[in-house]
mmCIF file of C-alpha atoms and ligand atoms in Angstrom:
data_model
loop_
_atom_site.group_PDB
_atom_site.id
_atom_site.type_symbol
_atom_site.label_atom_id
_atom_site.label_comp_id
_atom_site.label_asym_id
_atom_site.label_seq_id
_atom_site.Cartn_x
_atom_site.Cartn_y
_atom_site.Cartn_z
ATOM 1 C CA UNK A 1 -44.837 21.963 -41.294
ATOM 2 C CA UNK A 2 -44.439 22.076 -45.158
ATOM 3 C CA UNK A 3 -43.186 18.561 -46.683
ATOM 4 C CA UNK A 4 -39.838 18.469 -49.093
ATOM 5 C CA UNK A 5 -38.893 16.565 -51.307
ATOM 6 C CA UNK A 6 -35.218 15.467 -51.286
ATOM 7 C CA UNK A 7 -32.621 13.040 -52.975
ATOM 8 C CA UNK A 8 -29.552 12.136 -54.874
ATOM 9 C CA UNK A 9 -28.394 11.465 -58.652
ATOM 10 C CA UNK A 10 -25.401 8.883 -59.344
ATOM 11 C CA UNK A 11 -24.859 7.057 -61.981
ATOM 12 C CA UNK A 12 -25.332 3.460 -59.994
ATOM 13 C CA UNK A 13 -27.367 3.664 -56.591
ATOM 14 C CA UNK A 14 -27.344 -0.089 -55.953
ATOM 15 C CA UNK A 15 -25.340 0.309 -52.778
ATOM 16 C CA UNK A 16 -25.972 3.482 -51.628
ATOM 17 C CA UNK A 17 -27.745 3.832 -47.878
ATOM 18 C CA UNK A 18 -28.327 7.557 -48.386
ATOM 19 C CA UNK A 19 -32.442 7.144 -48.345
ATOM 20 C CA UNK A 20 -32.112 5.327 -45.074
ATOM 21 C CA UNK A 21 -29.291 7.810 -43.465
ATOM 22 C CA UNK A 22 -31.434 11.189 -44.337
ATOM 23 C CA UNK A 23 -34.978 9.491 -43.357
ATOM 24 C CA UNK A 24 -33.100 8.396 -39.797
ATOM 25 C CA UNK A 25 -31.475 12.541 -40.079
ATOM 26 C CA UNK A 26 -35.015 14.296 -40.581
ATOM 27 C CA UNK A 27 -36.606 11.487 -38.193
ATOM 28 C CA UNK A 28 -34.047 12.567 -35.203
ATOM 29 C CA UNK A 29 -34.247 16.667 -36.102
ATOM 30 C CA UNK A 30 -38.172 16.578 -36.571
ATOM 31 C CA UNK A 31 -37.668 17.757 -40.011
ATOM 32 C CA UNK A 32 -40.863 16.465 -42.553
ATOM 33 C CA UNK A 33 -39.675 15.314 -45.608
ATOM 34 C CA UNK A 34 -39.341 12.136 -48.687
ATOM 35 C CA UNK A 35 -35.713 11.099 -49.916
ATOM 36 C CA UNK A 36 -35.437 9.546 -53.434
ATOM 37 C CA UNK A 37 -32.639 7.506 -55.118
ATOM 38 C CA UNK A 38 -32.924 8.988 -58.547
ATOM 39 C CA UNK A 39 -30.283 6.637 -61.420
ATOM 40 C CA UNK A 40 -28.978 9.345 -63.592
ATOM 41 C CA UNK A 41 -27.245 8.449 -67.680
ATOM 42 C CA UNK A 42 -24.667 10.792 -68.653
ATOM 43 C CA UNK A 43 -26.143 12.075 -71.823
ATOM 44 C CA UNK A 44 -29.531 12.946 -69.226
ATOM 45 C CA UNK A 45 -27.391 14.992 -66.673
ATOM 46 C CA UNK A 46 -27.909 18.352 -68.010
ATOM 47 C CA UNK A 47 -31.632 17.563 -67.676
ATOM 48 C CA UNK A 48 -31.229 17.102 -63.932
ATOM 49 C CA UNK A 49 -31.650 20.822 -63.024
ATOM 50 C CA UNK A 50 -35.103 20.991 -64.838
ATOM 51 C CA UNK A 51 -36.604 17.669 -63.156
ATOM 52 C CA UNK A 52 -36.011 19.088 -59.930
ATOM 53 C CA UNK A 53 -37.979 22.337 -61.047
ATOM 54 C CA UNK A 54 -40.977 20.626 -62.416
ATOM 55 C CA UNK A 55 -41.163 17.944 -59.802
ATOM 56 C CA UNK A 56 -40.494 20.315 -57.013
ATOM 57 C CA UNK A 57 -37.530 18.740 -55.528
ATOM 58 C CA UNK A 58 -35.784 21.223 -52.893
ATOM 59 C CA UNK A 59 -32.265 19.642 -52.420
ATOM 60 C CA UNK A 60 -30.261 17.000 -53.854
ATOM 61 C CA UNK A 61 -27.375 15.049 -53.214
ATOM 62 C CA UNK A 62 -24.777 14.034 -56.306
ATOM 63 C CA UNK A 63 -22.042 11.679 -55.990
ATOM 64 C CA UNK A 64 -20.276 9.411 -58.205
ATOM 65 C CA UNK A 65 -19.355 10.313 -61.193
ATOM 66 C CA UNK A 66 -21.317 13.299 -61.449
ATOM 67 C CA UNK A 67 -19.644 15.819 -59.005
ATOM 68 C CA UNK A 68 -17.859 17.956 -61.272
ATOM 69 C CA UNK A 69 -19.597 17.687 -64.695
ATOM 70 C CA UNK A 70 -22.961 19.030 -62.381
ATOM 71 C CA UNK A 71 -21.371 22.110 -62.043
ATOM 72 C CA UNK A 72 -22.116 23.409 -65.152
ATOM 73 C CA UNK A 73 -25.832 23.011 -65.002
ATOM 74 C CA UNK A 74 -26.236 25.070 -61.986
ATOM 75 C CA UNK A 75 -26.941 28.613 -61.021
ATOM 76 C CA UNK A 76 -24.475 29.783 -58.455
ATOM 77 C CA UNK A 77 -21.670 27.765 -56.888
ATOM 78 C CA UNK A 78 -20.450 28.458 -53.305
ATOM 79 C CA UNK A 79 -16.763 29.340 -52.857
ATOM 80 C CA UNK A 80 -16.054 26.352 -51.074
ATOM 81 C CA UNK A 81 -17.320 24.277 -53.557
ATOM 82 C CA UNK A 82 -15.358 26.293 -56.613
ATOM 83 C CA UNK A 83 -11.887 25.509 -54.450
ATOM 84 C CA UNK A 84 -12.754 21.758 -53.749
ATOM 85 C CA UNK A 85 -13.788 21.574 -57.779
ATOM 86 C CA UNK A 86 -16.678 19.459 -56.678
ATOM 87 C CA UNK A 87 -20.335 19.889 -55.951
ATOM 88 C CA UNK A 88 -22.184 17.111 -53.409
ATOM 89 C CA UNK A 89 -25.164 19.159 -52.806
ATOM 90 C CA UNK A 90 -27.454 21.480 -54.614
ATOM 91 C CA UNK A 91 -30.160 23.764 -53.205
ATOM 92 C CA UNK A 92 -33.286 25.030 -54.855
ATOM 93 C CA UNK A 93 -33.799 28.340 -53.861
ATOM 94 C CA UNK A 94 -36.198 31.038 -55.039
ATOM 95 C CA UNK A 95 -36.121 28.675 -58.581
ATOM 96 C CA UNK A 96 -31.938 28.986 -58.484
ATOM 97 C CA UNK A 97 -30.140 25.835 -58.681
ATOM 98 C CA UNK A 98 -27.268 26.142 -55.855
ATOM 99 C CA UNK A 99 -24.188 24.232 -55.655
ATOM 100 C CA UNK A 100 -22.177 23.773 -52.392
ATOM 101 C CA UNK A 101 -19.898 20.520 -51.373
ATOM 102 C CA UNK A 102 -20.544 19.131 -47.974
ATOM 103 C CA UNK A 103 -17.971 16.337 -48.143
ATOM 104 C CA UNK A 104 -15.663 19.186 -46.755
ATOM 105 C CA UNK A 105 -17.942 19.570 -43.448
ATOM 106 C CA UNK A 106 -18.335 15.244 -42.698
ATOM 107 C CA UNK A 107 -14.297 15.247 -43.379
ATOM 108 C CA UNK A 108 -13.664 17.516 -40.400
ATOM 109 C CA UNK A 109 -16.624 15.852 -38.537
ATOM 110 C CA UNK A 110 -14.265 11.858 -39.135
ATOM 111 C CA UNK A 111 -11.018 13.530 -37.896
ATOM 112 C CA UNK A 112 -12.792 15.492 -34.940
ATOM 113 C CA UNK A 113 -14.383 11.849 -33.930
ATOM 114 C CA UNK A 114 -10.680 10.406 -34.018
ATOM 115 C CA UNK A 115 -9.379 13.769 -32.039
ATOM 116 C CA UNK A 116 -6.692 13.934 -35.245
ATOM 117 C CA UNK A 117 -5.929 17.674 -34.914
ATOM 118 C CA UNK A 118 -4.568 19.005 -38.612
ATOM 119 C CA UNK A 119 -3.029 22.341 -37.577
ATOM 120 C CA UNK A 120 0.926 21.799 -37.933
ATOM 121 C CA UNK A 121 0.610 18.273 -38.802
ATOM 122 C CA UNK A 122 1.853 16.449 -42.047
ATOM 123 C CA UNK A 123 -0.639 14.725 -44.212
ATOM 124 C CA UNK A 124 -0.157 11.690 -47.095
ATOM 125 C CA UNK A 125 -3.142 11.320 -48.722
ATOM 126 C CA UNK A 126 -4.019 8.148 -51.425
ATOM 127 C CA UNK A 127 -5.377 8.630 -54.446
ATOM 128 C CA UNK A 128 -5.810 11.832 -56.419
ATOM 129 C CA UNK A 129 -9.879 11.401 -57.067
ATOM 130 C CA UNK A 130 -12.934 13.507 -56.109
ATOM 131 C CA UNK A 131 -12.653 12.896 -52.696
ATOM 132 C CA UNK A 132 -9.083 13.807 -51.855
ATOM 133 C CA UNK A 133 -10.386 17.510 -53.358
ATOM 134 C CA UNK A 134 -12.547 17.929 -50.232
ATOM 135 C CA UNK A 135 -10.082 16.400 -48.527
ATOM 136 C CA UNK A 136 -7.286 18.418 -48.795
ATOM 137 C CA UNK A 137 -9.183 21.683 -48.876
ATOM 138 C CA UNK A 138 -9.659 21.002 -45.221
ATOM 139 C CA UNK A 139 -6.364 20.125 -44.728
ATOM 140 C CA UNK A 140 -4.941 23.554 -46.258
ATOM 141 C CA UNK A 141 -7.692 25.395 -44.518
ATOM 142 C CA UNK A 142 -6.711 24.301 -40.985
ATOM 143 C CA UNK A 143 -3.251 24.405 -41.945
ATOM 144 C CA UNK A 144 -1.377 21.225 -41.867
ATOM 145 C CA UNK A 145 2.261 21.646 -41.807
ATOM 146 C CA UNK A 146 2.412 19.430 -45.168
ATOM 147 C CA UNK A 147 0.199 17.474 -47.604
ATOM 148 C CA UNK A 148 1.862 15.026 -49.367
ATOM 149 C CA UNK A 149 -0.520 12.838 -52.424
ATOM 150 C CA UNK A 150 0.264 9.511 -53.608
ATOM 151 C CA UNK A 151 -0.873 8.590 -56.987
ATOM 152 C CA UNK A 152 -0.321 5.805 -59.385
ATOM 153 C CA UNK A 153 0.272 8.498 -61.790
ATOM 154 C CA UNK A 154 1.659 11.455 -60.098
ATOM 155 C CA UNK A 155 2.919 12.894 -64.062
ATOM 156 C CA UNK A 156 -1.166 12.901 -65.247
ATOM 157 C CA UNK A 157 -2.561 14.005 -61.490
ATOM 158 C CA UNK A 158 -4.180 17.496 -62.480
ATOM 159 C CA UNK A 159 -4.408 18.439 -58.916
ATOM 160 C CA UNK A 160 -2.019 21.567 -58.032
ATOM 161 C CA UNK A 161 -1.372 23.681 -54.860
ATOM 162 C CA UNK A 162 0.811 25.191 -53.409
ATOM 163 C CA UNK A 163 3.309 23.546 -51.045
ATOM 164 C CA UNK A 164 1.738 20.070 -52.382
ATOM 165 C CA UNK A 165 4.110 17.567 -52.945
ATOM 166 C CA UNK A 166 2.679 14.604 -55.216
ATOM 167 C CA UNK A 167 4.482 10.969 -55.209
ATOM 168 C CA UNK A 168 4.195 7.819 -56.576
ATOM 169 C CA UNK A 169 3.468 4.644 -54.444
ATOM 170 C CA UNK A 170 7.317 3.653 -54.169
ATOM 171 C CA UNK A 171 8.548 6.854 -52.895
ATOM 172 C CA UNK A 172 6.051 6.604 -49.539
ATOM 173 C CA UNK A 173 9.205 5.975 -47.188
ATOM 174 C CA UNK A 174 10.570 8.976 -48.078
ATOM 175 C CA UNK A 175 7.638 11.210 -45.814
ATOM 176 C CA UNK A 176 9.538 12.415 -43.136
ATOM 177 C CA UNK A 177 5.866 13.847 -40.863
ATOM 178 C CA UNK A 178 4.187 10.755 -41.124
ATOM 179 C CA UNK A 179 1.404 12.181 -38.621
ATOM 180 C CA UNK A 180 -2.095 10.965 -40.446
ATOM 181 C CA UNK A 181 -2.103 8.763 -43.577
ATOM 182 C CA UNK A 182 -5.897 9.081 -45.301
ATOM 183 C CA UNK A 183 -6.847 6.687 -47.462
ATOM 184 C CA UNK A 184 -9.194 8.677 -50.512
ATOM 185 C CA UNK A 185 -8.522 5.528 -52.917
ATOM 186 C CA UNK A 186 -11.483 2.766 -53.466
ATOM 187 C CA UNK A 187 -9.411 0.167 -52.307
ATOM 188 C CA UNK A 188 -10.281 -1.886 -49.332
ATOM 189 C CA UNK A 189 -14.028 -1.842 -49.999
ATOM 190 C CA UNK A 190 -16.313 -4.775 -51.231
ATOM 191 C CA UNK A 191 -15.883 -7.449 -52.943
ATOM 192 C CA UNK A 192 -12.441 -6.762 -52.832
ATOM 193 C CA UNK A 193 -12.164 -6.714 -48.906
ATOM 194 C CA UNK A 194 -8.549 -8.262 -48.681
ATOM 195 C CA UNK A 195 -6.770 -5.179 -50.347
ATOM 196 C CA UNK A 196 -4.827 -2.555 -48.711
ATOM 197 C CA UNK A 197 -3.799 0.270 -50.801
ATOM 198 C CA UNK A 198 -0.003 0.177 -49.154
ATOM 199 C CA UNK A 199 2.418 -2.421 -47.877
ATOM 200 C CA UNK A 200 2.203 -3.094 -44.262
ATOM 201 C CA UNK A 201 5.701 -1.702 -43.399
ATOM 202 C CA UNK A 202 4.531 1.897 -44.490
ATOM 203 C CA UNK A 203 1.533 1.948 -42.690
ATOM 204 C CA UNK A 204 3.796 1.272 -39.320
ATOM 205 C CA UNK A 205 5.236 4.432 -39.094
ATOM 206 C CA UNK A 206 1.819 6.567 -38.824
ATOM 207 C CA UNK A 207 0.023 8.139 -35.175
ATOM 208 C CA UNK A 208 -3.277 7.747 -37.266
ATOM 209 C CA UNK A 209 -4.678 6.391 -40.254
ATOM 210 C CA UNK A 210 -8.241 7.069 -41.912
ATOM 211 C CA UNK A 211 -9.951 5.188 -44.256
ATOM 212 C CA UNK A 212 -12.865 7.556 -46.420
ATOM 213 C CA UNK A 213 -14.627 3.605 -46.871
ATOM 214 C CA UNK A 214 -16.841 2.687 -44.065
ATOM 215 C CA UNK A 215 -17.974 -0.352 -46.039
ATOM 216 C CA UNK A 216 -16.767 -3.232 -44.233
ATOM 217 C CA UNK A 217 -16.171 -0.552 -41.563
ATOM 218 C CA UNK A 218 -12.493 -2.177 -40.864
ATOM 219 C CA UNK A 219 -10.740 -2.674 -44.108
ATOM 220 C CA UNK A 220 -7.683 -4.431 -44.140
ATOM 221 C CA UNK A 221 -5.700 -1.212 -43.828
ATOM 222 C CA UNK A 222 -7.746 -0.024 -40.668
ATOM 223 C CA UNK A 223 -7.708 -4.183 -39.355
ATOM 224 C CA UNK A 224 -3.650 -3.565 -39.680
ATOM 225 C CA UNK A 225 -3.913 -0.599 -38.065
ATOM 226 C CA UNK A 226 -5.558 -1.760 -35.621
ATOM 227 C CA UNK A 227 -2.485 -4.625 -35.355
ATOM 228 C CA UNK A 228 -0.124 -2.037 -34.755
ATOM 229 C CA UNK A 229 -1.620 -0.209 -32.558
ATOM 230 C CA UNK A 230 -2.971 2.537 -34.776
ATOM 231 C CA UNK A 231 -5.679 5.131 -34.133
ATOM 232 C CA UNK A 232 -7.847 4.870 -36.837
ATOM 233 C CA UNK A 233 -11.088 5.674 -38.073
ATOM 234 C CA UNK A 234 -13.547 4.675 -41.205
ATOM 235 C CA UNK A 235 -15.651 7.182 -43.413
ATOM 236 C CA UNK A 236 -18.859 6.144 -42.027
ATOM 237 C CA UNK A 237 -19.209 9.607 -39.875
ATOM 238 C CA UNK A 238 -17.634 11.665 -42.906
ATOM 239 C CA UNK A 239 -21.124 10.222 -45.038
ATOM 240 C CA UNK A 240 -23.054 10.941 -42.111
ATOM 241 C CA UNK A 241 -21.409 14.703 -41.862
ATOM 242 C CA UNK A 242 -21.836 15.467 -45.368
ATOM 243 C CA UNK A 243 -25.649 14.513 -45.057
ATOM 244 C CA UNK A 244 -26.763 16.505 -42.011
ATOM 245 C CA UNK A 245 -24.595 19.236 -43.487
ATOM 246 C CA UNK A 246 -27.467 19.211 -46.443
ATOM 247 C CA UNK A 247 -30.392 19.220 -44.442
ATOM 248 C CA UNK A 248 -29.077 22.112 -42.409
ATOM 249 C CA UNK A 249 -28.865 23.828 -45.342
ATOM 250 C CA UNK A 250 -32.350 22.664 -46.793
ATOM 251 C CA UNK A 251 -33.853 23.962 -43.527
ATOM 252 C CA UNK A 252 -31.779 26.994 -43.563
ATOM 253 C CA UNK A 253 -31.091 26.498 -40.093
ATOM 254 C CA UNK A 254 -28.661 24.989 -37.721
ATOM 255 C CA UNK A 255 -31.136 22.182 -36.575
ATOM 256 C CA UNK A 256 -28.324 19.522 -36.800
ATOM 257 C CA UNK A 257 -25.422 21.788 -35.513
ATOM 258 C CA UNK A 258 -22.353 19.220 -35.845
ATOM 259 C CA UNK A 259 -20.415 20.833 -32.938
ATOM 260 C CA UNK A 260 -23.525 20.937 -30.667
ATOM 261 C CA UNK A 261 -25.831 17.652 -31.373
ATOM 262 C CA UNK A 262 -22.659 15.408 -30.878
ATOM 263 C CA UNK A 263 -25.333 12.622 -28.963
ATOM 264 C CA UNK A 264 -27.719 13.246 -31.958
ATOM 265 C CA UNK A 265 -25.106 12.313 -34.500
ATOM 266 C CA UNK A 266 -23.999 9.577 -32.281
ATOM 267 C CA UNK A 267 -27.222 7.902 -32.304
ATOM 268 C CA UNK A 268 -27.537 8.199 -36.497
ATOM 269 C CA UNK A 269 -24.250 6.487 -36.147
ATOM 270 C CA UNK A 270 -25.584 3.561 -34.107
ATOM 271 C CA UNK A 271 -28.925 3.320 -35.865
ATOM 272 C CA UNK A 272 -27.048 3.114 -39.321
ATOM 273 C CA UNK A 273 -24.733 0.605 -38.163
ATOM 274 C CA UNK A 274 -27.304 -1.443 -36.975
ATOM 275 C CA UNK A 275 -29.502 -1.462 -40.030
ATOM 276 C CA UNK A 276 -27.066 -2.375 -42.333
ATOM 277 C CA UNK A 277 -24.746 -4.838 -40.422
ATOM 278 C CA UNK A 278 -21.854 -2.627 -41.442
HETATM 279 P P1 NAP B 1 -12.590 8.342 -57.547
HETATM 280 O O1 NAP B 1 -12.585 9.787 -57.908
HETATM 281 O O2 NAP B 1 -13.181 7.374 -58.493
HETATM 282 O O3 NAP B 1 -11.097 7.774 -57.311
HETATM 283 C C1 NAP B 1 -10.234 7.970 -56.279
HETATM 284 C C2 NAP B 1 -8.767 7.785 -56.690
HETATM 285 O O4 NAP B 1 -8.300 6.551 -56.192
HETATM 286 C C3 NAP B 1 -8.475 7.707 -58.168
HETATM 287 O O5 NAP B 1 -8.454 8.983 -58.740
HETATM 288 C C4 NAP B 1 -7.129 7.003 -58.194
HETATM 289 O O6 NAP B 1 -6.079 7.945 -57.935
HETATM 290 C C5 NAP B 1 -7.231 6.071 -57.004
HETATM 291 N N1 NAP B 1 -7.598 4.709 -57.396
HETATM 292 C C6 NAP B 1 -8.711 4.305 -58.026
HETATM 293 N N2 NAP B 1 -8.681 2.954 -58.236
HETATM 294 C C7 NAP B 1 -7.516 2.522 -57.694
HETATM 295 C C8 NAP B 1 -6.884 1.252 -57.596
HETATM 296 N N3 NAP B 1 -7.486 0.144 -58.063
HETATM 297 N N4 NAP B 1 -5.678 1.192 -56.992
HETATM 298 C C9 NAP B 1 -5.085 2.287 -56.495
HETATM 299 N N5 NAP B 1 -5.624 3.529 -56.580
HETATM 300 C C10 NAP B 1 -6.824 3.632 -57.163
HETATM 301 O O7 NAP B 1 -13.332 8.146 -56.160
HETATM 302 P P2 NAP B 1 -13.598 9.204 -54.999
HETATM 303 O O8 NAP B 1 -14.900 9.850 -55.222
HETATM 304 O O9 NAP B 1 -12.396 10.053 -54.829
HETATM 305 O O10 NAP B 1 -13.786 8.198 -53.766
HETATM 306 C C11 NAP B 1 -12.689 7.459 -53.255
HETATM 307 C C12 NAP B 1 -13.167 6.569 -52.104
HETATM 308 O O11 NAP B 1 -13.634 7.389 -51.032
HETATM 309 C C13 NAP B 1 -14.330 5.647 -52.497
HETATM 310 O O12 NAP B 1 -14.172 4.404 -51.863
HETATM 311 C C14 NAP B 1 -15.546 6.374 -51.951
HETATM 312 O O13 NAP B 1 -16.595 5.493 -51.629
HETATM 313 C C15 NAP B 1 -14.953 7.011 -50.693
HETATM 314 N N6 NAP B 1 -15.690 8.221 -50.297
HETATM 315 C C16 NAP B 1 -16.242 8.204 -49.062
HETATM 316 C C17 NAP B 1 -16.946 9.315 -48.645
HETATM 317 C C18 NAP B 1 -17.561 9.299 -47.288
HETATM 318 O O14 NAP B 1 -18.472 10.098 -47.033
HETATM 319 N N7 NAP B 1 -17.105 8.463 -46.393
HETATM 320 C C19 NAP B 1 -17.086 10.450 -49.476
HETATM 321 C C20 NAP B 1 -16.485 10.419 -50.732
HETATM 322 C C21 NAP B 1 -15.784 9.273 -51.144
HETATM 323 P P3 NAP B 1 -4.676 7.867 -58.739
HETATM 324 O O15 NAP B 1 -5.040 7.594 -60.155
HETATM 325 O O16 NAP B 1 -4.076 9.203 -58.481
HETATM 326 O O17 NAP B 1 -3.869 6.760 -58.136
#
C-alpha cells in the first residue's frame, strides 16, 4: 500500500494531540501513512497550498485561526463547507487543492454519543466563533425547532439565518425550549479551568448540556452539570469525528464509517484518553 503524507497548519500547535489521534486512526483502519504538525505565520498562509504540492502532502487539517482566510487559497470548496464559512480539511486531488469542513460530521458524531436528538428541539448556543458555524449548520440541517446564540456582542455578531435569534448573556432566562445548551465559547479550558461561561442558575433549567472543550474533559460547566443531574457530554468525540471524517476522505473510502465502526471509534476514544491523562 502507497504511503501519504498528512497534517495540519495552525498558527500555535503547542497543545494540539492531532499527530497522536490520526497515527492511533490509520493504526486501527490499517491505513499507511505520516502526520505532521506544520506552525503556519499569517503573512506565509497563502504559501500553504504550494508546500503541500512540492512536498507531496495529500490532506491537511487547518484549525485555529486559519479556517476561513484558507479558503481563498484553494481550488474548489464543498457546499457544506461554503454554508458553515469554514474549511477544516483540504484534499489534494489530481494537483486541486479541495476544501471541505469536517467539524460538521464529529458535531453530529458528540450529540449521537449523548443520544441528544436535534429534530424539533430548541438550541442556545455560546459564543458566535468558528465553531458555532459548524455547529449550527447541523442544527438547521436536522431541523431543530429553534437556535438561539448568545454573544457578548450580539450588535457586531456577523452571523445571520433565518429563524436565528441572537442574545446577549443577560437575556439567557428568557429561552423558553431550553432542550440542549452547547457551549462553542473557549471558556472552561486550561489554565483557566474554574470558569463557566454562564451562572449556575441558567444552566439548571437544561435536559443536556455540551461542552465543544474536551480539555479537562469535565469543565466546570459539565462538573455542574453533572451536580444537577445533567446529561452532558465534552468535545473530545467531536475532534475525534472531524479526524476520521478526513481520512475517509483521504482514502476515498468509507474505511472508518462513523455509523458502522461505533467499537472502532470507541477504542480511539479510550486510547486517546489514556495517552494524554485527559
Ligand atoms: P473562536 O472562533 O476563537 O471563538 C469562539 C467565540 O467564543 C468567540 O467568537 C466569542 O463569541 C466567544 N468568546 C471568546 N472568548 C470569550 C470569553 N473570554 N468569554 C466569553 N466568550 C468568549 O473559537 P472557536 O474556533 O469557535 O472554538 C471555540 C471552542 O470550541 C474552543 O475552546 C475550541 O477549542 C473548541 N472547539 C472544539 C472542537 C472539537 O473538535 N471538540 C472543534 C472546534 C472548536 P462572542 O464574541 O460572540 O461572545
Amino acid at each position: 500500500m502507497k504511503k501519504n503524507n498528512f497534517g495540519l497548519i495552525g498558527k500555535t500547535l503547542d497543545h494540539s494531540i492531532s499527530d497522536v489521534l490520526h497515527q492511533e486512526i490509520m493504526k486501527e483502519a490499517g491505513i499507511k501513512g505520516s502526520y505532521g504538525m506544520f506552525e503556519v505565520e499569517p503573512e506565509n498562509l497563502e504559501k500553504v497550498i504550494a508546500s503541500i504540492r512540492v512536498l507531496n502532502i495529500a490532506g491537511l487539517n487547518v484549525t485555529i485561526p486559519y479556517k476561513q482566510d484558507i479558503m481563498r487559497y484553494l481550488d474548489e470548496i464543498d457546499q457544506k463547507a461554503i454554508e458553515i464559512g469554514a474549511v477544516n480539511t483540504i484534499t489534494l486531488k489530481e494537483n486541486k487543492a479541495i476544501g471541505t469542513n469536517t467539524d460538521y460530521d464529529g458535531f453530529k458524531l458528540c450529540l449521537d454519543k449523548a443520544g441528544i436528538s436535534i429534530s424539533k428541539n430548541g438550541f442556545t448556543l455560546l459564543g458566535a466563533g468558528g465553531a458555532a458555524k459548524a455547529v449550527i449548520k447541523v442544527l438547521q440541517d436536522e431541523q431543530a425547532s429553534k437556535i438561539t446564540l448568545i454573544s457578548r456582542n450580539p450588535d457586531k455578531t456577523k452571523l445571520e439565518y433565518p429563524d436565528f435569534e441572537i442574545l446577549p448573556y443577560d437575556e439567557i432566562h428568557e429561552i423558553k425550549d431550553k432542550y440542549c445548551l452547547i457551549n462553542c465559547t473557549p471558556v472552561g479550558t486550561y489554565p483557566n479551568i474554574e470558569e463557566c461561561p454562564i451562572k449556575k442558575e441558567d444552566i439548571k433549567k437544561y435536559s443536556n448540556v455540551v461542552d465543544l472543550i474536551y480539555n479537562p474533559q469535565k469543565t466546570k460547566l459539565l462538573k455542574l452539570a453533572d451536580e444537577y443531574g445533567i446529561n452532558n457530554i465534552n468535545g473530545l468525540y467531536m475532534l475525534i469525528g472531524q479526524a476520521i471524517k478526513a481520512q475517509e476522505i483521504w482514502a476515498s473510502k468509507q474505511a472508518l464509517d462513523l455509523d458502522d465502526k461505533k467499537p472502532l471509534i470507541d477504542n480511539i476514544y479510550e486510547d486517546i484518553i489514556l495517552k494524554f491523562n485527559l
